[in-house]
PDB file of C-alpha atoms in Angstrom:
ATOM      1  CA  SER A   1      -5.062 -11.021  17.226  1.00  0.00           C
ATOM      2  CA  GLN A   2      -4.947 -10.449  13.487  1.00  0.00           C
ATOM      3  CA  LYS A   3      -1.566 -10.615  11.811  1.00  0.00           C
ATOM      4  CA  ILE A   4      -0.068 -10.518   8.345  1.00  0.00           C
ATOM      5  CA  GLU A   5       3.552 -11.575   8.468  1.00  0.00           C
ATOM      6  CA  GLN A   6       6.120 -11.901   5.741  1.00  0.00           C
ATOM      7  CA  ASN A   7       8.674 -14.424   6.797  1.00  0.00           C
ATOM      8  CA  SER A   8      11.869 -12.527   6.091  1.00  0.00           C
ATOM      9  CA  GLU A   9      12.593  -8.911   6.785  1.00  0.00           C
ATOM     10  CA  ALA A  10      15.400  -9.225   4.226  1.00  0.00           C
ATOM     11  CA  LEU A  11      16.290 -11.776   1.556  1.00  0.00           C
ATOM     12  CA  ASN A  12      19.545 -11.842  -0.392  1.00  0.00           C
ATOM     13  CA  ILE A  13      19.844 -13.949  -3.530  1.00  0.00           C
ATOM     14  CA  GLN A  14      22.139 -14.266  -6.498  1.00  0.00           C
ATOM     15  CA  GLU A  15      21.189 -13.020  -9.959  1.00  0.00           C
ATOM     16  CA  GLY A  16      19.453 -15.697 -12.026  1.00  0.00           C
ATOM     17  CA  LYS A  17      18.081 -17.595  -9.030  1.00  0.00           C
ATOM     18  CA  THR A  18      14.423 -17.788  -8.038  1.00  0.00           C
ATOM     19  CA  ALA A  19      13.364 -15.606  -5.127  1.00  0.00           C
ATOM     20  CA  THR A  20      10.534 -16.982  -2.989  1.00  0.00           C
ATOM     21  CA  LEU A  21       8.766 -14.670  -0.558  1.00  0.00           C
ATOM     22  CA  THR A  22       6.156 -15.798   1.955  1.00  0.00           C
ATOM     23  CA  CYS A  23       3.075 -14.087   3.331  1.00  0.00           C
ATOM     24  CA  ASN A  24       1.260 -15.698   6.271  1.00  0.00           C
ATOM     25  CA  TYR A  25      -1.884 -14.426   7.883  1.00  0.00           C
ATOM     26  CA  THR A  26      -3.998 -15.336  10.891  1.00  0.00           C
ATOM     27  CA  ASN A  27      -7.597 -14.597  11.823  1.00  0.00           C
ATOM     28  CA  TYR A  28      -8.528 -13.250   8.405  1.00  0.00           C
ATOM     29  CA  SER A  29     -10.559 -14.802   5.597  1.00  0.00           C
ATOM     30  CA  PRO A  30      -9.604 -12.607   2.663  1.00  0.00           C
ATOM     31  CA  ALA A  31     -11.449 -12.832  -0.631  1.00  0.00           C
ATOM     32  CA  TYR A  32      -8.237 -11.863  -2.411  1.00  0.00           C
ATOM     33  CA  LEU A  33      -4.603 -11.085  -1.814  1.00  0.00           C
ATOM     34  CA  GLN A  34      -2.377  -8.605  -3.616  1.00  0.00           C
ATOM     35  CA  TRP A  35       1.355  -8.163  -3.995  1.00  0.00           C
ATOM     36  CA  TYR A  36       3.064  -4.786  -4.348  1.00  0.00           C
ATOM     37  CA  ARG A  37       6.611  -3.620  -4.958  1.00  0.00           C
ATOM     38  CA  GLN A  38       7.981  -0.548  -3.183  1.00  0.00           C
ATOM     39  CA  ASP A  39      11.240   1.213  -3.968  1.00  0.00           C
ATOM     40  CA  PRO A  40      12.835   3.510  -1.353  1.00  0.00           C
ATOM     41  CA  GLY A  41      11.034   6.832  -1.001  1.00  0.00           C
ATOM     42  CA  ARG A  42       8.313   5.884  -3.464  1.00  0.00           C
ATOM     43  CA  GLY A  43       4.748   4.598  -3.297  1.00  0.00           C
ATOM     44  CA  PRO A  44       3.944   0.892  -3.703  1.00  0.00           C
ATOM     45  CA  VAL A  45       3.318  -0.408  -7.213  1.00  0.00           C
ATOM     46  CA  PHE A  46       0.736  -3.134  -7.825  1.00  0.00           C
ATOM     47  CA  LEU A  47       2.091  -6.408  -9.208  1.00  0.00           C
ATOM     48  CA  LEU A  48      -0.484  -9.202  -8.934  1.00  0.00           C
ATOM     49  CA  LEU A  49      -3.873 -10.028  -7.429  1.00  0.00           C
ATOM     50  CA  ILE A  50      -5.050 -13.562  -6.654  1.00  0.00           C
ATOM     51  CA  ARG A  51      -8.556 -14.497  -5.537  1.00  0.00           C
ATOM     52  CA  GLU A  52      -9.484 -17.056  -2.902  1.00  0.00           C
ATOM     53  CA  ASN A  53     -10.730 -19.509  -5.544  1.00  0.00           C
ATOM     54  CA  GLU A  54      -7.491 -19.301  -7.541  1.00  0.00           C
ATOM     55  CA  LYS A  55      -4.492 -21.453  -6.689  1.00  0.00           C
ATOM     56  CA  GLU A  56      -1.910 -19.761  -8.860  1.00  0.00           C
ATOM     57  CA  LYS A  57      -1.424 -16.626 -10.952  1.00  0.00           C
ATOM     58  CA  ARG A  58       1.429 -15.786 -13.291  1.00  0.00           C
ATOM     59  CA  LYS A  59       2.684 -12.621 -14.934  1.00  0.00           C
ATOM     60  CA  GLU A  60       5.933 -12.757 -16.891  1.00  0.00           C
ATOM     61  CA  ARG A  61       8.634 -13.807 -14.360  1.00  0.00           C
ATOM     62  CA  LEU A  62       6.257 -13.507 -11.412  1.00  0.00           C
ATOM     63  CA  LYS A  63       4.150 -16.273  -9.893  1.00  0.00           C
ATOM     64  CA  VAL A  64       1.827 -16.109  -6.906  1.00  0.00           C
ATOM     65  CA  THR A  65       0.125 -18.962  -5.071  1.00  0.00           C
ATOM     66  CA  PHE A  66      -2.658 -18.707  -2.521  1.00  0.00           C
ATOM     67  CA  ASP A  67      -3.489 -21.461  -0.044  1.00  0.00           C
ATOM     68  CA  THR A  68      -6.510 -20.479   2.047  1.00  0.00           C
ATOM     69  CA  THR A  69      -6.192 -23.624   4.165  1.00  0.00           C
ATOM     70  CA  LEU A  70      -2.626 -22.847   5.174  1.00  0.00           C
ATOM     71  CA  LYS A  71      -3.458 -19.103   5.190  1.00  0.00           C
ATOM     72  CA  GLN A  72      -0.385 -18.482   3.110  1.00  0.00           C
ATOM     73  CA  SER A  73       0.677 -16.906  -0.176  1.00  0.00           C
ATOM     74  CA  LEU A  74       3.995 -17.511  -1.918  1.00  0.00           C
ATOM     75  CA  PHE A  75       5.473 -14.973  -4.341  1.00  0.00           C
ATOM     76  CA  HIS A  76       8.141 -16.159  -6.767  1.00  0.00           C
ATOM     77  CA  ILE A  77      10.432 -14.142  -9.016  1.00  0.00           C
ATOM     78  CA  THR A  78      12.223 -16.400 -11.488  1.00  0.00           C
ATOM     79  CA  ALA A  79      15.501 -15.495 -13.186  1.00  0.00           C
ATOM     80  CA  SER A  80      15.949 -12.659 -10.723  1.00  0.00           C
ATOM     81  CA  GLN A  81      17.816  -9.516 -11.732  1.00  0.00           C
ATOM     82  CA  PRO A  82      19.454  -6.716  -9.720  1.00  0.00           C
ATOM     83  CA  ALA A  83      16.589  -4.474 -10.903  1.00  0.00           C
ATOM     84  CA  ASP A  84      14.208  -6.681  -8.896  1.00  0.00           C
ATOM     85  CA  SER A  85      15.812  -5.399  -5.683  1.00  0.00           C
ATOM     86  CA  ALA A  86      13.056  -3.682  -3.707  1.00  0.00           C
ATOM     87  CA  THR A  87      10.678  -4.228  -0.813  1.00  0.00           C
ATOM     88  CA  TYR A  88       7.768  -6.518  -1.607  1.00  0.00           C
ATOM     89  CA  LEU A  89       4.518  -6.205   0.298  1.00  0.00           C
ATOM     90  CA  CYS A  90       1.555  -8.541   0.431  1.00  0.00           C
ATOM     91  CA  ALA A  91      -1.847  -7.008   1.150  1.00  0.00           C
ATOM     92  CA  LEU A  92      -5.180  -8.518   2.106  1.00  0.00           C
ATOM     93  CA  ASN A  93      -8.664  -7.116   1.998  1.00  0.00           C
ATOM     94  CA  THR A  94      -9.563  -7.131   5.677  1.00  0.00           C
ATOM     95  CA  GLY A  95     -13.050  -5.880   6.205  1.00  0.00           C
ATOM     96  CA  THR A  96     -15.224  -3.645   4.128  1.00  0.00           C
ATOM     97  CA  ALA A  97     -14.656  -3.356   0.396  1.00  0.00           C
ATOM     98  CA  SER A  98     -11.386  -1.768  -0.666  1.00  0.00           C
ATOM     99  CA  LYS A  99      -9.815  -1.884   2.775  1.00  0.00           C
ATOM    100  CA  LEU A 100      -6.313  -3.278   2.396  1.00  0.00           C
ATOM    101  CA  THR A 101      -4.010  -4.259   5.224  1.00  0.00           C
ATOM    102  CA  PHE A 102      -0.364  -4.676   4.310  1.00  0.00           C
ATOM    103  CA  GLY A 103       2.068  -7.300   5.525  1.00  0.00           C
ATOM    104  CA  THR A 104       5.344  -6.448   7.190  1.00  0.00           C
ATOM    105  CA  GLY A 105       7.276  -6.511   3.897  1.00  0.00           C
ATOM    106  CA  THR A 106      10.384  -8.308   2.654  1.00  0.00           C
ATOM    107  CA  ARG A 107      13.388  -6.363   1.401  1.00  0.00           C
ATOM    108  CA  LEU A 108      14.841  -8.327  -1.528  1.00  0.00           C
ATOM    109  CA  GLN A 109      18.428  -7.753  -2.618  1.00  0.00           C
ATOM    110  CA  VAL A 110      19.588  -9.421  -5.852  1.00  0.00           C
ATOM    111  CA  THR A 111      23.346  -9.423  -6.298  1.00  0.00           C
ATOM    112  CA  LEU A 112      25.510 -10.148  -9.327  1.00  0.00           C
TER     113      LEU A 112
ATOM    114  CA  ASP B   1      -3.056   9.103 -17.552  1.00  0.00           C
ATOM    115  CA  THR B   2      -2.380   6.378 -14.969  1.00  0.00           C
ATOM    116  CA  GLU B   3      -0.724   8.568 -12.419  1.00  0.00           C
ATOM    117  CA  VAL B   4      -1.527   9.741  -8.928  1.00  0.00           C
ATOM    118  CA  THR B   5       0.203  13.016  -8.096  1.00  0.00           C
ATOM    119  CA  GLN B   6       0.907  14.385  -4.646  1.00  0.00           C
ATOM    120  CA  THR B   7       2.074  17.792  -3.502  1.00  0.00           C
ATOM    121  CA  PRO B   8       4.251  18.832  -1.875  1.00  0.00           C
ATOM    122  CA  LYS B   9       7.001  16.189  -2.065  1.00  0.00           C
ATOM    123  CA  HIS B  10       8.476  17.350   1.215  1.00  0.00           C
ATOM    124  CA  LEU B  11       6.953  19.348   4.056  1.00  0.00           C
ATOM    125  CA  VAL B  12       8.496  20.588   7.277  1.00  0.00           C
ATOM    126  CA  MET B  13       6.123  22.105   9.795  1.00  0.00           C
ATOM    127  CA  GLY B  14       6.035  23.171  13.403  1.00  0.00           C
ATOM    128  CA  MET B  15       3.566  21.785  15.894  1.00  0.00           C
ATOM    129  CA  THR B  16       1.465  24.953  15.755  1.00  0.00           C
ATOM    130  CA  ASN B  17       1.260  25.180  11.954  1.00  0.00           C
ATOM    131  CA  LYS B  18      -1.649  24.372   9.691  1.00  0.00           C
ATOM    132  CA  LYS B  19      -0.804  22.791   6.364  1.00  0.00           C
ATOM    133  CA  SER B  20      -2.470  20.661   3.703  1.00  0.00           C
ATOM    134  CA  LEU B  21      -1.389  17.727   1.581  1.00  0.00           C
ATOM    135  CA  LYS B  22      -2.911  17.397  -1.871  1.00  0.00           C
ATOM    136  CA  CYS B  23      -3.549  14.396  -4.107  1.00  0.00           C
ATOM    137  CA  GLU B  24      -4.948  14.233  -7.626  1.00  0.00           C
ATOM    138  CA  GLN B  25      -5.861  11.488 -10.084  1.00  0.00           C
ATOM    139  CA  HIS B  26      -7.412  11.625 -13.534  1.00  0.00           C
ATOM    140  CA  MET B  27      -8.151   7.936 -14.052  1.00  0.00           C
ATOM    141  CA  GLY B  28     -11.838   8.267 -13.258  1.00  0.00           C
ATOM    142  CA  HIS B  29     -11.347   6.299 -10.047  1.00  0.00           C
ATOM    143  CA  ARG B  30     -14.132   6.547  -7.501  1.00  0.00           C
ATOM    144  CA  ALA B  31     -12.194   5.510  -4.388  1.00  0.00           C
ATOM    145  CA  MET B  32      -9.293   7.433  -2.859  1.00  0.00           C
ATOM    146  CA  TYR B  33      -7.167   6.652   0.173  1.00  0.00           C
ATOM    147  CA  TRP B  34      -4.725   8.167   2.624  1.00  0.00           C
ATOM    148  CA  TYR B  35      -2.022   5.975   4.153  1.00  0.00           C
ATOM    149  CA  LYS B  36       0.712   6.757   6.668  1.00  0.00           C
ATOM    150  CA  GLN B  37       4.055   4.957   6.412  1.00  0.00           C
ATOM    151  CA  LYS B  38       6.823   5.085   8.997  1.00  0.00           C
ATOM    152  CA  ALA B  39      10.364   4.049   8.117  1.00  0.00           C
ATOM    153  CA  LYS B  40      10.783   0.304   7.520  1.00  0.00           C
ATOM    154  CA  LYS B  41       7.079  -0.296   8.205  1.00  0.00           C
ATOM    155  CA  PRO B  42       4.188  -1.091   5.855  1.00  0.00           C
ATOM    156  CA  PRO B  43       1.649   1.551   4.846  1.00  0.00           C
ATOM    157  CA  GLU B  44      -1.189   1.944   7.359  1.00  0.00           C
ATOM    158  CA  LEU B  45      -4.622   2.949   6.170  1.00  0.00           C
ATOM    159  CA  MET B  46      -5.966   6.230   7.531  1.00  0.00           C
ATOM    160  CA  PHE B  47      -9.016   7.186   5.456  1.00  0.00           C
ATOM    161  CA  VAL B  48     -11.035   5.920   2.497  1.00  0.00           C
ATOM    162  CA  TYR B  49     -13.327   8.018   0.343  1.00  0.00           C
ATOM    163  CA  SER B  50     -15.806   6.196  -1.862  1.00  0.00           C
ATOM    164  CA  TYR B  51     -17.812   8.223  -4.376  1.00  0.00           C
ATOM    165  CA  GLU B  52     -16.614  11.411  -2.616  1.00  0.00           C
ATOM    166  CA  LYS B  53     -17.960  10.296   0.760  1.00  0.00           C
ATOM    167  CA  LEU B  54     -15.840   9.271   3.732  1.00  0.00           C
ATOM    168  CA  SER B  55     -16.379   5.530   4.110  1.00  0.00           C
ATOM    169  CA  ILE B  56     -13.544   4.513   6.431  1.00  0.00           C
ATOM    170  CA  ASN B  57     -11.781   6.427   9.218  1.00  0.00           C
ATOM    171  CA  GLU B  58      -9.303   4.155  10.981  1.00  0.00           C
ATOM    172  CA  SER B  59      -9.612   5.993  14.309  1.00  0.00           C
ATOM    173  CA  VAL B  60      -7.266   8.705  13.130  1.00  0.00           C
ATOM    174  CA  PRO B  61      -6.712  11.642  15.544  1.00  0.00           C
ATOM    175  CA  SER B  62      -8.726  14.752  14.727  1.00  0.00           C
ATOM    176  CA  ARG B  63      -5.554  16.736  14.008  1.00  0.00           C
ATOM    177  CA  PHE B  64      -5.754  14.985  10.608  1.00  0.00           C
ATOM    178  CA  SER B  65      -8.780  16.130   8.607  1.00  0.00           C
ATOM    179  CA  PRO B  66      -9.479  14.666   5.171  1.00  0.00           C
ATOM    180  CA  GLU B  67     -11.459  16.359   2.436  1.00  0.00           C
ATOM    181  CA  CYS B  68     -12.605  15.193  -0.992  1.00  0.00           C
ATOM    182  CA  PRO B  69     -13.692  18.283  -2.984  1.00  0.00           C
ATOM    183  CA  ASN B  70     -14.459  16.216  -6.091  1.00  0.00           C
ATOM    184  CA  SER B  71     -13.828  12.783  -7.529  1.00  0.00           C
ATOM    185  CA  SER B  72     -10.313  13.702  -8.715  1.00  0.00           C
ATOM    186  CA  LEU B  73      -8.980  15.495  -5.646  1.00  0.00           C
ATOM    187  CA  LEU B  74      -8.166  14.461  -2.102  1.00  0.00           C
ATOM    188  CA  ASN B  75      -6.754  16.703   0.592  1.00  0.00           C
ATOM    189  CA  LEU B  76      -5.395  16.015   4.048  1.00  0.00           C
ATOM    190  CA  HIS B  77      -5.487  19.011   6.364  1.00  0.00           C
ATOM    191  CA  LEU B  78      -2.952  19.010   9.179  1.00  0.00           C
ATOM    192  CA  HIS B  79      -3.179  20.999  12.402  1.00  0.00           C
ATOM    193  CA  ALA B  80      -1.318  20.844  15.713  1.00  0.00           C
ATOM    194  CA  LEU B  81       0.677  17.775  14.726  1.00  0.00           C
ATOM    195  CA  GLN B  82       3.151  16.001  16.960  1.00  0.00           C
ATOM    196  CA  PRO B  83       6.734  14.978  16.110  1.00  0.00           C
ATOM    197  CA  GLU B  84       5.611  11.325  16.023  1.00  0.00           C
ATOM    198  CA  ASP B  85       3.363  12.211  13.073  1.00  0.00           C
ATOM    199  CA  SER B  86       6.489  12.573  10.930  1.00  0.00           C
ATOM    200  CA  ALA B  87       6.166   9.969   8.170  1.00  0.00           C
ATOM    201  CA  LEU B  88       5.618   9.403   4.464  1.00  0.00           C
ATOM    202  CA  TYR B  89       1.970  10.121   3.620  1.00  0.00           C
ATOM    203  CA  LEU B  90       0.734   8.175   0.639  1.00  0.00           C
ATOM    204  CA  CYS B  91      -2.356   8.788  -1.439  1.00  0.00           C
ATOM    205  CA  ALA B  92      -3.886   6.021  -3.526  1.00  0.00           C
ATOM    206  CA  SER B  93      -6.875   5.493  -5.770  1.00  0.00           C
ATOM    207  CA  SER B  94      -8.809   2.551  -7.146  1.00  0.00           C
ATOM    208  CA  SER B  95     -11.528   2.244  -9.727  1.00  0.00           C
ATOM    209  CA  SER B  96     -14.325   1.295  -7.355  1.00  0.00           C
ATOM    210  CA  GLY B  97     -14.963   1.896  -3.691  1.00  0.00           C
ATOM    211  CA  THR B  98     -17.459  -0.911  -3.409  1.00  0.00           C
ATOM    212  CA  SER B  99     -15.842  -3.798  -5.235  1.00  0.00           C
ATOM    213  CA  ASN B 100     -13.256  -5.687  -3.228  1.00  0.00           C
ATOM    214  CA  ASP B 101     -10.746  -6.767  -5.817  1.00  0.00           C
ATOM    215  CA  ASN B 102      -9.345  -3.528  -7.165  1.00  0.00           C
ATOM    216  CA  GLU B 103      -5.663  -2.790  -7.423  1.00  0.00           C
ATOM    217  CA  GLN B 104      -4.659   0.466  -5.834  1.00  0.00           C
ATOM    218  CA  PHE B 105      -2.552   3.080  -7.603  1.00  0.00           C
ATOM    219  CA  PHE B 106      -0.251   4.968  -5.275  1.00  0.00           C
ATOM    220  CA  GLY B 107       1.254   8.410  -5.522  1.00  0.00           C
ATOM    221  CA  PRO B 108       4.927   9.081  -4.687  1.00  0.00           C
ATOM    222  CA  GLY B 109       4.033  10.366  -1.237  1.00  0.00           C
ATOM    223  CA  THR B 110       4.707  13.482   0.816  1.00  0.00           C
ATOM    224  CA  ARG B 111       7.581  13.252   3.280  1.00  0.00           C
ATOM    225  CA  LEU B 112       6.361  15.121   6.367  1.00  0.00           C
ATOM    226  CA  THR B 113       8.629  16.269   9.172  1.00  0.00           C
ATOM    227  CA  VAL B 114       7.081  17.807  12.300  1.00  0.00           C
ATOM    228  CA  LEU B 115       9.478  19.812  14.436  1.00  0.00           C
TER     229      LEU B 115
END
């Protein structure tokens, strides 16, 4: 069966540390992978997109890697802040153009 | 304007009611989406409209009926819903319905409760 799993339902880290979130998928061959942030009661907000021929993408304190052999993406937030606390979702294109399937999500809590 | 708006924010309806959810974007996007999200779960795709035509229906029950009157508007008509249909309904848009690397812009959602 096809799955997109994010390794932790919840992740607690201390302010200033690097948060690393994992997205693993099986039985897909996505051309790209996206990461979104979702705050409670709100819609997801796009953060980064990485294509299958890209190994790494950076945006400010965010870094994403994409390993199509391992079928895995890692999402890093460096120098984490309490304001980074949210649920983070990976999403893959899984079929026809524009169809996104979301991973299970990781709820990140950054404490002082 | 980089915003997707949704109305209403909250909706409570009985199983015999007919109601509609509305979504609007003014970014010139040509693809629009409906997602359903249950508590502590990821969004699940329901429908995709590309250039005002329905391009994807993820086997959604017929009690949900989408409509795209024009490129800026997306409606979801609800009829004879069940309590298990209670969820957050999210609308999204992206610039192209045919390219496969577009970010999606989401609205704040409509919190639907079916009694």
